[in-house]
PDB file of C-alpha atoms in Angstrom:
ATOM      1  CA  UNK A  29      66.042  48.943 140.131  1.00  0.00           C
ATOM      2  CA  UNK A  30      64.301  50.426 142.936  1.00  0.00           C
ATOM      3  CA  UNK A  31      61.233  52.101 141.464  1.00  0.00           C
ATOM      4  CA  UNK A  32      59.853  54.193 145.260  1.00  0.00           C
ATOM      5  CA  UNK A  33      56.973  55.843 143.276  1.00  0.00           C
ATOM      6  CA  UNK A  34      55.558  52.077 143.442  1.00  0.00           C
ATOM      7  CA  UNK A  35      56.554  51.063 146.644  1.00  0.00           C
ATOM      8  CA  UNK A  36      56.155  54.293 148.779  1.00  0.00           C
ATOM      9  CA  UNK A  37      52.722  56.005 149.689  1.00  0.00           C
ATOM     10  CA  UNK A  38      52.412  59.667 148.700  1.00  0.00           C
ATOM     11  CA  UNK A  39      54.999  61.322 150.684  1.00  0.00           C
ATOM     12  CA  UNK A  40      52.386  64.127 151.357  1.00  0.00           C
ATOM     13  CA  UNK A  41      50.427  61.576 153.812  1.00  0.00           C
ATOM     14  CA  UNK A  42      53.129  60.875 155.862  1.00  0.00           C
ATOM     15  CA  UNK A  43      54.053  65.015 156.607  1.00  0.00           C
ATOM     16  CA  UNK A  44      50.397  64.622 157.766  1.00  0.00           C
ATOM     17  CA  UNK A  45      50.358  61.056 159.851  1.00  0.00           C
ATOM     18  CA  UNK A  46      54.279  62.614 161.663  1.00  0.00           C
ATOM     19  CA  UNK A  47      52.112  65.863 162.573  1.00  0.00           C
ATOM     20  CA  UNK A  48      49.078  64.395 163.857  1.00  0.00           C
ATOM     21  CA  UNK A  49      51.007  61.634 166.153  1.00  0.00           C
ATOM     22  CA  UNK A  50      52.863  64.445 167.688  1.00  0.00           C
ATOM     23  CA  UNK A  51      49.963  65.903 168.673  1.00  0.00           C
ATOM     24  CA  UNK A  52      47.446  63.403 169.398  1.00  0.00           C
ATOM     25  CA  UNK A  53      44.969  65.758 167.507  1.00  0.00           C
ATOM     26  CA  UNK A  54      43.855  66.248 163.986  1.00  0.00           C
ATOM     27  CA  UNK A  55      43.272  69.406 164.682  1.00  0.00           C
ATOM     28  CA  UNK A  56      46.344  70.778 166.242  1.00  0.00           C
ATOM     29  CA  UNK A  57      47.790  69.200 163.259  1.00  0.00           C
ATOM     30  CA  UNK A  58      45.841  70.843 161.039  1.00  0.00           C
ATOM     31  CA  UNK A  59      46.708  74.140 162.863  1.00  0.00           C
ATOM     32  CA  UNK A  60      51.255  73.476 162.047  1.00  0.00           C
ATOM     33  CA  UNK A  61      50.021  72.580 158.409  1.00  0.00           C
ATOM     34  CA  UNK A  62      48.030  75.565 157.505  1.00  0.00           C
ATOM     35  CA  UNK A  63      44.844  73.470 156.431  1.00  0.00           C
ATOM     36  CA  UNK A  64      42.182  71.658 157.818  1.00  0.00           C
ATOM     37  CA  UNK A  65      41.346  68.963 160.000  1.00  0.00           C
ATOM     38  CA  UNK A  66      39.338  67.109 157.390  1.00  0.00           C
ATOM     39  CA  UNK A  67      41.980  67.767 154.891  1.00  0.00           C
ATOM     40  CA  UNK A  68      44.224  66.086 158.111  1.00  0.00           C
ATOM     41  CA  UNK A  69      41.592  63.351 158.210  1.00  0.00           C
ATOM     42  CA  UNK A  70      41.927  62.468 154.340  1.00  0.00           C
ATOM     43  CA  UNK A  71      45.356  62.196 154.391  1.00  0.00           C
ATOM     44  CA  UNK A  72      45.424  59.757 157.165  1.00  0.00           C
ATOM     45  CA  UNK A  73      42.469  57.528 155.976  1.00  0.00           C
ATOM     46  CA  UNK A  74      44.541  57.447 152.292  1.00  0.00           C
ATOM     47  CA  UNK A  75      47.562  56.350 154.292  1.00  0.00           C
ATOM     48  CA  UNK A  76      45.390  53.897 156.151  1.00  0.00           C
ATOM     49  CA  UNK A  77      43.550  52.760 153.039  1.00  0.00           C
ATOM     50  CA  UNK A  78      47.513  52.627 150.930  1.00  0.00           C
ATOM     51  CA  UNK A  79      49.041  50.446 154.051  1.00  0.00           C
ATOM     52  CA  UNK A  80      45.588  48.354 155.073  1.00  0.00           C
ATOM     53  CA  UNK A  81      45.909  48.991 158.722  1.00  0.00           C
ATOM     54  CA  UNK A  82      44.477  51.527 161.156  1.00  0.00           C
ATOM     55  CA  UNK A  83      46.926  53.942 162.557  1.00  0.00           C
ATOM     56  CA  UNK A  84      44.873  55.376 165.399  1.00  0.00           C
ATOM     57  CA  UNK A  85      42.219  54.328 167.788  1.00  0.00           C
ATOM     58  CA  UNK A  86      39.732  56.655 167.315  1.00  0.00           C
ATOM     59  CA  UNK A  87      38.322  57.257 170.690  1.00  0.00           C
ATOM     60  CA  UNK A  88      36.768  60.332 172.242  1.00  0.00           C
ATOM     61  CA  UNK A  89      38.389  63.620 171.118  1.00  0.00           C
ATOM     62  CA  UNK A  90      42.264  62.077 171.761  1.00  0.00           C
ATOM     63  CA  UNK A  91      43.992  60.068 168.699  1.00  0.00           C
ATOM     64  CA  UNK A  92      45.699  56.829 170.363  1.00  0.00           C
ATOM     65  CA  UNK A  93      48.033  55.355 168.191  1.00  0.00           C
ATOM     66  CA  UNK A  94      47.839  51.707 167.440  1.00  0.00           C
ATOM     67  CA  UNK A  95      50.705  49.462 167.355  1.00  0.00           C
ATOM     68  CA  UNK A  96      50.965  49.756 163.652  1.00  0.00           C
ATOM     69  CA  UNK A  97      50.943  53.494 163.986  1.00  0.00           C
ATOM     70  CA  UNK A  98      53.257  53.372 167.137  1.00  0.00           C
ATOM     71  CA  UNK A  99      55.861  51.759 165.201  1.00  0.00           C
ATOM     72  CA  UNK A 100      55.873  53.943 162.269  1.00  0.00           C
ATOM     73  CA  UNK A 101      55.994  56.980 163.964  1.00  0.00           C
ATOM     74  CA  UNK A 102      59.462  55.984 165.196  1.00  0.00           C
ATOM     75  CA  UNK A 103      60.187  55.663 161.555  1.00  0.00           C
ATOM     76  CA  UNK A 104      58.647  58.389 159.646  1.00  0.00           C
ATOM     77  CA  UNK A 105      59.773  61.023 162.361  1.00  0.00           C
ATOM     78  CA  UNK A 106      63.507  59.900 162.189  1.00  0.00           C
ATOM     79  CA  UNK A 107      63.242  59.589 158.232  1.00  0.00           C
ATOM     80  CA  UNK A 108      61.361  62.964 158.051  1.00  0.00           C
ATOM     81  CA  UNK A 109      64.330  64.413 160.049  1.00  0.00           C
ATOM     82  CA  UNK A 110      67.365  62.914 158.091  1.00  0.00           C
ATOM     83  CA  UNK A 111      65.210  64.523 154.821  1.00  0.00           C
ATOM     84  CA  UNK A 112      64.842  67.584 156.410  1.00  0.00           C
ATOM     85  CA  UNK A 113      68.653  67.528 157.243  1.00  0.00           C
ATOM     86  CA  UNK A 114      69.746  66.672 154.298  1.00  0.00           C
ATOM     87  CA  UNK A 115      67.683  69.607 152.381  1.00  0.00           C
ATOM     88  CA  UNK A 116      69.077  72.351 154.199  1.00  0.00           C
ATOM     89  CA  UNK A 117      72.059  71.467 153.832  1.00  0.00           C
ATOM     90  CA  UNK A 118      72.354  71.656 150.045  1.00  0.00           C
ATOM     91  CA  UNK A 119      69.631  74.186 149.740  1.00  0.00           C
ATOM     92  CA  UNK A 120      70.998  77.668 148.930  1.00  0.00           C
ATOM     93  CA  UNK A 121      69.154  79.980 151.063  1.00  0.00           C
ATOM     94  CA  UNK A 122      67.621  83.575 149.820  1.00  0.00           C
ATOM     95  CA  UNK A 123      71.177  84.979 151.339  1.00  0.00           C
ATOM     96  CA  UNK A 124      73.917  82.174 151.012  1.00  0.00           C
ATOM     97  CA  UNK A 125      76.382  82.215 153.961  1.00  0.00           C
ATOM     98  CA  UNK A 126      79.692  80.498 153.259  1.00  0.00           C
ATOM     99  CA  UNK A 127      80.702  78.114 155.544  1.00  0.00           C
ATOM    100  CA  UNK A 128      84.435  78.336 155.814  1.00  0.00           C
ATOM    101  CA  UNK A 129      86.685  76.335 158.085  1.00  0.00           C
ATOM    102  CA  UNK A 130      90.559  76.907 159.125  1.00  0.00           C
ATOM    103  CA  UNK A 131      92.948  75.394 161.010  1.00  0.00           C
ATOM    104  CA  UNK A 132      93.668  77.583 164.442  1.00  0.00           C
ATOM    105  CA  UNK A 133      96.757  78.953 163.611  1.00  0.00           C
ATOM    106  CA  UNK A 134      96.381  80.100 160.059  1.00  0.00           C
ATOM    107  CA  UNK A 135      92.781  81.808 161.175  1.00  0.00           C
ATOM    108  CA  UNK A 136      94.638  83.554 163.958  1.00  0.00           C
ATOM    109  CA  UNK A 137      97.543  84.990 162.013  1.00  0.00           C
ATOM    110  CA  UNK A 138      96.310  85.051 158.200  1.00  0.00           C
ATOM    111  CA  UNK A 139      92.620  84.474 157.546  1.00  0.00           C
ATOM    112  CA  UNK A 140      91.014  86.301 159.796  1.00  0.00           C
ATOM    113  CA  UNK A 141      92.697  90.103 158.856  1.00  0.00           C
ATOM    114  CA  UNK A 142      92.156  89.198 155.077  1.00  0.00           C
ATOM    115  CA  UNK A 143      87.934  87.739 155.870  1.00  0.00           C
ATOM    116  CA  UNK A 144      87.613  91.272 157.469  1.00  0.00           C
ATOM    117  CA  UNK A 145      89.169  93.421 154.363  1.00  0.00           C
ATOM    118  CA  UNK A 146      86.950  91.084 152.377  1.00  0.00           C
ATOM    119  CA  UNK A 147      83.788  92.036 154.589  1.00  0.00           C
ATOM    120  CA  UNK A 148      84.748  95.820 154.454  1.00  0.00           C
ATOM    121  CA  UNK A 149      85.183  95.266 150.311  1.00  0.00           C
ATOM    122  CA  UNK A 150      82.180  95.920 147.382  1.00  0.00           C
ATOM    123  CA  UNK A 151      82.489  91.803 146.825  1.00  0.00           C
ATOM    124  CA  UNK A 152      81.236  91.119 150.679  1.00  0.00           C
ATOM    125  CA  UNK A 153      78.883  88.570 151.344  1.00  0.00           C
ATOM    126  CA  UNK A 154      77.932  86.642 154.701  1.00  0.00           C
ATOM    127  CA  UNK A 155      80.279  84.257 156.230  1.00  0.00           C
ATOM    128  CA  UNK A 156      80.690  81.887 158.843  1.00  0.00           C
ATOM    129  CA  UNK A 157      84.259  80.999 160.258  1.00  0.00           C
ATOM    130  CA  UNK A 158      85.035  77.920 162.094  1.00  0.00           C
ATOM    131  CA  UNK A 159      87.719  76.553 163.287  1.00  0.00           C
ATOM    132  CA  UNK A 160      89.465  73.448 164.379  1.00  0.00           C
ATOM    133  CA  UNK A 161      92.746  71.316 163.660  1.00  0.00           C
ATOM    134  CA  UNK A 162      91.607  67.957 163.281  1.00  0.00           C
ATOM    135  CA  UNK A 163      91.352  66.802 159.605  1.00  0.00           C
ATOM    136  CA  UNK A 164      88.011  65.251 160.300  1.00  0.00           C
ATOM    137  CA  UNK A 165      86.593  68.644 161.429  1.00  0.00           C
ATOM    138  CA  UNK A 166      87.848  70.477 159.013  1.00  0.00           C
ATOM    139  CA  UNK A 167      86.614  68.346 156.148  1.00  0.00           C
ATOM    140  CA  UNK A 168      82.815  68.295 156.562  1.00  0.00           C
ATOM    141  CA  UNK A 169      80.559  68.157 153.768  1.00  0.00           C
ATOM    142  CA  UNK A 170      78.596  71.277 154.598  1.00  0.00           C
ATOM    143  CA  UNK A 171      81.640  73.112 154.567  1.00  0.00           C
ATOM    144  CA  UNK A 172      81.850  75.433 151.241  1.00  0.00           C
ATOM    145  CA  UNK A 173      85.573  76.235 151.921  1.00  0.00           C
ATOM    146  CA  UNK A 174      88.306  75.019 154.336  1.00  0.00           C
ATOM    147  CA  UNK A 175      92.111  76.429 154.183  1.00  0.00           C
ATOM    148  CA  UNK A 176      94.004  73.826 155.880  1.00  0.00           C
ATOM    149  CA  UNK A 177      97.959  73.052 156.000  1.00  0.00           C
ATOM    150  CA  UNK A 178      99.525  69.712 154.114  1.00  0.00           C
ATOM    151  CA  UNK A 179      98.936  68.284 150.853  1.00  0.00           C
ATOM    152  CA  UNK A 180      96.720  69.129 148.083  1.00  0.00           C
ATOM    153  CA  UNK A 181      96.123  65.043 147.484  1.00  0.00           C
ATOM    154  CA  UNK A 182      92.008  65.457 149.589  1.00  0.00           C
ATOM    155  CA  UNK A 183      89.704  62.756 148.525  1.00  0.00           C
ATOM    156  CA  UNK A 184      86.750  64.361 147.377  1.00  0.00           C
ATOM    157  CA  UNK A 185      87.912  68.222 147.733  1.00  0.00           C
ATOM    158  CA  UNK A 186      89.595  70.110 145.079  1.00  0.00           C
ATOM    159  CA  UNK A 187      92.603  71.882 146.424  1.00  0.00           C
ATOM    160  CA  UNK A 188      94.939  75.253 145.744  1.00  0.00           C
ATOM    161  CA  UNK A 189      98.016  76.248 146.982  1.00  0.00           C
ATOM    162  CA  UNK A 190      97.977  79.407 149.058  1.00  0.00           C
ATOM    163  CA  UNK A 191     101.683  79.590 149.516  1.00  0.00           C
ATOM    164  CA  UNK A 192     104.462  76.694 150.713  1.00  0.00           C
ATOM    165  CA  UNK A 193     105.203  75.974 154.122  1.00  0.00           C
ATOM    166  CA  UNK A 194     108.854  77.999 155.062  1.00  0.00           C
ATOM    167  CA  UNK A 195     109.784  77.438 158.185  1.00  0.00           C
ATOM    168  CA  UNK A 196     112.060  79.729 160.598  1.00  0.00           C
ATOM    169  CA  UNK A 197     112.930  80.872 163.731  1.00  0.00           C
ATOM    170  CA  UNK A 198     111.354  83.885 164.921  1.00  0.00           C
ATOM    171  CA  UNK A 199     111.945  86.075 167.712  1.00  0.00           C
ATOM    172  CA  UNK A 200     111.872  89.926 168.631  1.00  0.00           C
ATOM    173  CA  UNK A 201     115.025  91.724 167.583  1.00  0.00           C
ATOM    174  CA  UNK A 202     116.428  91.309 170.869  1.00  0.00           C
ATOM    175  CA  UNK A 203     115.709  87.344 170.809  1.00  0.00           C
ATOM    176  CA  UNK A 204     117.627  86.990 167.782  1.00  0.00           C
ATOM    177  CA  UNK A 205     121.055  89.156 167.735  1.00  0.00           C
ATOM    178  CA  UNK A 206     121.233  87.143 171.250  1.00  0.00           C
ATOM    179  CA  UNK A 207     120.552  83.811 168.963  1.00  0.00           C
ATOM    180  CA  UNK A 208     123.099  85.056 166.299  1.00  0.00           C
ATOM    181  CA  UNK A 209     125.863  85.455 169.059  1.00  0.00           C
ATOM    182  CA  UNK A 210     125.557  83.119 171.471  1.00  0.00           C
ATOM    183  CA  UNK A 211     127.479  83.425 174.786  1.00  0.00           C
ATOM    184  CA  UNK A 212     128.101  80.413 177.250  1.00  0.00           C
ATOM    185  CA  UNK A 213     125.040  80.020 179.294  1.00  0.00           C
ATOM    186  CA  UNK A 214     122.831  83.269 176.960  1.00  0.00           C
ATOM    187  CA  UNK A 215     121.298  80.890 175.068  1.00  0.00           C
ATOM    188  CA  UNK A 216     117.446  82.062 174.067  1.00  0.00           C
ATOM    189  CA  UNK A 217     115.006  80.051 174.802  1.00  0.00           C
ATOM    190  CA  UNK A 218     113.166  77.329 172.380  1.00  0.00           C
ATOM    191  CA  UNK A 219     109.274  77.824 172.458  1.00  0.00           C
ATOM    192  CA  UNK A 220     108.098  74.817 171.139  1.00  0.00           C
ATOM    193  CA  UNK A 221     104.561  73.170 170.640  1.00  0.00           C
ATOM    194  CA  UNK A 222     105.191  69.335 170.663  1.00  0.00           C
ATOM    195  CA  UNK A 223     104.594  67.579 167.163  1.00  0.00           C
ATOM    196  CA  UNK A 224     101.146  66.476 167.364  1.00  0.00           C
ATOM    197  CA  UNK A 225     100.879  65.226 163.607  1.00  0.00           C
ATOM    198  CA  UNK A 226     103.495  63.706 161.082  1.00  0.00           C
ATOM    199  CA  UNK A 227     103.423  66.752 158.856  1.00  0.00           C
ATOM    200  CA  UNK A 228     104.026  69.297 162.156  1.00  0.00           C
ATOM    201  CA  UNK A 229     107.676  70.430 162.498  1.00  0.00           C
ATOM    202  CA  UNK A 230     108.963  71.062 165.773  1.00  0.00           C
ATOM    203  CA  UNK A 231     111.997  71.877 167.106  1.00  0.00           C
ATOM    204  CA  UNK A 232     113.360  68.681 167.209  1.00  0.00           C
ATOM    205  CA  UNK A 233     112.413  68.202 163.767  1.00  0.00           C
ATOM    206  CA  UNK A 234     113.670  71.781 162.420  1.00  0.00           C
ATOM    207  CA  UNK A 235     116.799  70.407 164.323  1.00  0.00           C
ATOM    208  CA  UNK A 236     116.451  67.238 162.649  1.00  0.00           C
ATOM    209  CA  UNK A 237     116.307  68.111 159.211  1.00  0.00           C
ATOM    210  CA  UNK A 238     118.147  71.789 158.940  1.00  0.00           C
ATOM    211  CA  UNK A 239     121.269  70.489 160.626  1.00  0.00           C
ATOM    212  CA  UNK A 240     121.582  73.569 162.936  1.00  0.00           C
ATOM    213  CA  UNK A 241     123.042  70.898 165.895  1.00  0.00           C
ATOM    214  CA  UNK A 242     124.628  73.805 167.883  1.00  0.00           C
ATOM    215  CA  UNK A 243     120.137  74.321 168.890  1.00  0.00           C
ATOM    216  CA  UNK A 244     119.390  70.696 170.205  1.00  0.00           C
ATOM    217  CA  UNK A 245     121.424  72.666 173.695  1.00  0.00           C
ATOM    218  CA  UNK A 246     119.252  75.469 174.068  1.00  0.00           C
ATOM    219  CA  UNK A 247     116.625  75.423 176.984  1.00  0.00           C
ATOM    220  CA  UNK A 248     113.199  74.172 175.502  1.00  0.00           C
ATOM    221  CA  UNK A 249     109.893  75.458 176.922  1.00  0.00           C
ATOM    222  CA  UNK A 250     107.102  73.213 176.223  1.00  0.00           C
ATOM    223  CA  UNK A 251     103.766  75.309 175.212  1.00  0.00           C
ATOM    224  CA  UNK A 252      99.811  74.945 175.108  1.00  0.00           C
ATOM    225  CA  UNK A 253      99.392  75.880 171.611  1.00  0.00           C
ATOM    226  CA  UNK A 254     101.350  76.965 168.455  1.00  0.00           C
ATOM    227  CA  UNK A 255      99.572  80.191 168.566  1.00  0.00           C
ATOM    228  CA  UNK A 256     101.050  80.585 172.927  1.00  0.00           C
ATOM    229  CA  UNK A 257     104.346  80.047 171.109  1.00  0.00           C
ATOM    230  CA  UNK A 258     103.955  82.709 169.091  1.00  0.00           C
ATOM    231  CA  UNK A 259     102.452  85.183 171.697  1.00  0.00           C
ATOM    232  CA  UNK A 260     105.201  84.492 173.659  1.00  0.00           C
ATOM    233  CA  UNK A 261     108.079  85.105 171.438  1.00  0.00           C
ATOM    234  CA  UNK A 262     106.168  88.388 170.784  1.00  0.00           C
ATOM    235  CA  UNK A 263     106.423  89.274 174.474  1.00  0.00           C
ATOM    236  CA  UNK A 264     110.717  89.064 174.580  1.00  0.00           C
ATOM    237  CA  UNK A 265     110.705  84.800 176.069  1.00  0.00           C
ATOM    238  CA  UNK A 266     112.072  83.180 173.226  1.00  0.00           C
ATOM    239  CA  UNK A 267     112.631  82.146 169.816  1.00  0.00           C
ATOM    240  CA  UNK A 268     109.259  80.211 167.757  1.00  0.00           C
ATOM    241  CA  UNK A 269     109.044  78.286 165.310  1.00  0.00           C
ATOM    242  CA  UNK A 270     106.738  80.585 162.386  1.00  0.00           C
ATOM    243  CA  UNK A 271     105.912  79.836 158.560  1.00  0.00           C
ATOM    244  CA  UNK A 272     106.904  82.725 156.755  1.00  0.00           C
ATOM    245  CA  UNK A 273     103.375  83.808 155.475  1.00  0.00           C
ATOM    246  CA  UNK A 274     101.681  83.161 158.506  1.00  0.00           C
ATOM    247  CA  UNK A 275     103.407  85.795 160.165  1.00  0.00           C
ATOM    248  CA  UNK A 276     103.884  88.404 157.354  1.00  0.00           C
ATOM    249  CA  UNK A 277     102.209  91.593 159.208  1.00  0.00           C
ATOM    250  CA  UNK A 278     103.929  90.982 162.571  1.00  0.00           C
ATOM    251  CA  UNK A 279     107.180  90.339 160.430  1.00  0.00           C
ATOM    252  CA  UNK A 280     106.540  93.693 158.371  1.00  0.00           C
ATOM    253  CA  UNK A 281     105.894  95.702 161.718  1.00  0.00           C
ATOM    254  CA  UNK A 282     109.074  94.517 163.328  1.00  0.00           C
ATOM    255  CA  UNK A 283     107.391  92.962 166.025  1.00  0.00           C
ATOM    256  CA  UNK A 284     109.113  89.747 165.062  1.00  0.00           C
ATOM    257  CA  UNK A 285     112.270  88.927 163.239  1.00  0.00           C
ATOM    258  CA  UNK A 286     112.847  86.106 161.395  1.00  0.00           C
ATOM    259  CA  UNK A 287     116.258  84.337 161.146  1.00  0.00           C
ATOM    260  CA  UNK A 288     115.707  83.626 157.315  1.00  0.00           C
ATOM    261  CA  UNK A 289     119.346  82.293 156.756  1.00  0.00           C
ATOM    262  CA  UNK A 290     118.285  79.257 158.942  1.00  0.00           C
ATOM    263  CA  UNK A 291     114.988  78.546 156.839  1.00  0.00           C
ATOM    264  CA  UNK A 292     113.575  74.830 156.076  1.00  0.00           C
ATOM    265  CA  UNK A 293     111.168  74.462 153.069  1.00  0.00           C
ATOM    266  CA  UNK A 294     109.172  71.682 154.463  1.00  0.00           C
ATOM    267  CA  UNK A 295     107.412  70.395 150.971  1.00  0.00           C
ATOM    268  CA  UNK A 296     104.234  71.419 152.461  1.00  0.00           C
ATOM    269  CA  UNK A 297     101.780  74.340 152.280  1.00  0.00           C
ATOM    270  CA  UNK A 298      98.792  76.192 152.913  1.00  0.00           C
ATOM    271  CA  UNK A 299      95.627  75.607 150.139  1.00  0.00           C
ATOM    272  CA  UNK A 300      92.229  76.612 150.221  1.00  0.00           C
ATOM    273  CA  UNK A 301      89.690  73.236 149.462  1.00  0.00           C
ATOM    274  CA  UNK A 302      86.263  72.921 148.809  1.00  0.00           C
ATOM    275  CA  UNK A 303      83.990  69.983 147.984  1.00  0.00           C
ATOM    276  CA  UNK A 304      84.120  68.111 144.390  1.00  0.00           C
ATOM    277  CA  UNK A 305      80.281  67.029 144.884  1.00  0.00           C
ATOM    278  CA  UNK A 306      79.022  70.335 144.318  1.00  0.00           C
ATOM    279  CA  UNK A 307      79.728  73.912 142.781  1.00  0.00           C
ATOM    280  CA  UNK A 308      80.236  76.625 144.643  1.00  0.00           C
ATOM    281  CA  UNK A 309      78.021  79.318 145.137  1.00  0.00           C
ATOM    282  CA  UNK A 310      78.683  82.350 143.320  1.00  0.00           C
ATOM    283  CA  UNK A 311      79.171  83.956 146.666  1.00  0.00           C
ATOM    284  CA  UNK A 312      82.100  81.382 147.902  1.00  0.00           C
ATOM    285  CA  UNK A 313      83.202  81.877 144.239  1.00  0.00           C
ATOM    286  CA  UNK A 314      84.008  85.600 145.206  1.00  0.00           C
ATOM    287  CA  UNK A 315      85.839  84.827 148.537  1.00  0.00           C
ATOM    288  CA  UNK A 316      87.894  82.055 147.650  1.00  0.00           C
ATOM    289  CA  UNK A 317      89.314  84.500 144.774  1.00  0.00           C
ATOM    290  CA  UNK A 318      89.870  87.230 147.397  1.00  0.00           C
ATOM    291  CA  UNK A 319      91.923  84.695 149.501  1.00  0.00           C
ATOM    292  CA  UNK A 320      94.131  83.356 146.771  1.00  0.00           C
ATOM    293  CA  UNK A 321      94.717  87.107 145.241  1.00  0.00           C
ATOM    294  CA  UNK A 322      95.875  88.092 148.779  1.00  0.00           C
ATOM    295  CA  UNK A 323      98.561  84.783 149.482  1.00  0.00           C
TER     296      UNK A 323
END
């Protein structure tokens, strides 16, 4: 077993010898530490005296580093900075911000109206919101909670279901009595967002899977984004693909209408994660309830 209380210096002299070879000068050191020079001195002479080389030339009123001390700078600095890193990261500061990260589309249409009526609420604390769609994003380690679509099977995160993934077509009223009575040639638009991962359903894939054949003959406009799918069947161009949830306040206000006889159940859903190697903070504790009592 590694014993480092044996093999490592005092950790306190090294704080000192990173200061002092940024500056070139004990005492400018001395000045970012809040002490001395001399107490800058001692620590480097104990350093000196622990390793058995000279870290500086001591020449004149600038400190030149000697190879020794050269190459250790390299290391402490980088070492000191990974520490450093790695401290703030699990240190809970005097006011804890949770860190919570969503995937575009859910922020857009679910999370974001639910973190405000939680910042308006007596339980509001700060919060950061990020967001991104790629897994990898998503799933960072200094993240305190991440509400992402798929499975609740997350290495290293525990997981809870927000509500499953049901999938129909959506459209403003007009879209879809045109879509329930199709004429020759009146067929609505298809907004569709091209499958970009194996759990995304498209329209080939509602197609696919719900049977509805009579929609593979429908005009298909490719879009930028699920969300421009969305905004554009809100504007009158078409019929979208929308999970049910997602889009319960635009649903409720009549702004959209969704074809509900023609819904797929995908066997996926919407959870809120956060990480297994550590508790949350009493703070995330409070916001993660608020987002699973309002699914």
């Amino acid at each position: 077993m590694q014993s480092y209380r044996k093999s490592l210096p005092p950790l306190d002299t090294l704080v000192f010898f990173e200061a002092a070879m940024r500056h070139l000068n004990f005492t400018e050191a001395a000045d970012e530490l809040y002490v001395t020079q001399a107490a800058v001195s001692k620590r480097i002479r104990q350093l000196e005296s622990w390793l058995g080389v000279d870290l500086f030339e001591r020449t004149g009123r600038k400190l030149v580093p000697t190879e020794a001390g050269a190459y250790l700078a390299e290391k402490t600095g980088m070492t000191l900075d990974y520490l450093d890193w790695a401290l703030r990261t699990v240190k809970v500061p005097a006011r804890p911000v949770v860190r919570i990260a969503s995937v575009t589309a859910l922020a857009t249409f679910w999370l974001q109206p639910k973190l405000r009526e939680f910042a308006l609420s007596d339980d509001a604390c700060p919060f950061n919101l990020v967001t991104a769609d790629e897994l990898g994003d998503l799933l960072r380690p200094e993240h305190d909670l991440v509400v992402l679509h798929g499975e609740d099977r997350l290495p290293g995160w525990n997981a809870e279901l927000l509500f499953p993934e049901d999938i129909v077509p959506v459209g403003t009223s007009r879209i879809v009595k045109l879509a329930e009575k199709v004429s020759p040639g009146e067929a609505p638009t298809l907004l569709n967002f091209a499958r970009m991962a194996p759990n995304w359903t498209d329209w080939p894939v509602w197609i696919q899977r719900t049977g509805w054949s009579e929609f593979a003959q429908w005009p298909v406009l490719e879009c930028a984004s699920y969300n421009q799918t969305i905004g554009r069947a809100l504007k009158g161009e078409g019929l979208a693909l929308g999970a049910l949830p997602l889009l319960r306040d635009e649903i409720s206000s009549g702004s959209l209408v969704a074809m509900t006889e023609r819904k797929h159940t995908t066997g996926k859903g919407y959870f809120i994660a956060w990480p297994q190697t550590r508790p949350l903070s009493v703070e995330a504790q409070r916001l993660k309830e608020a987002l699973v009592r309002e699914s």
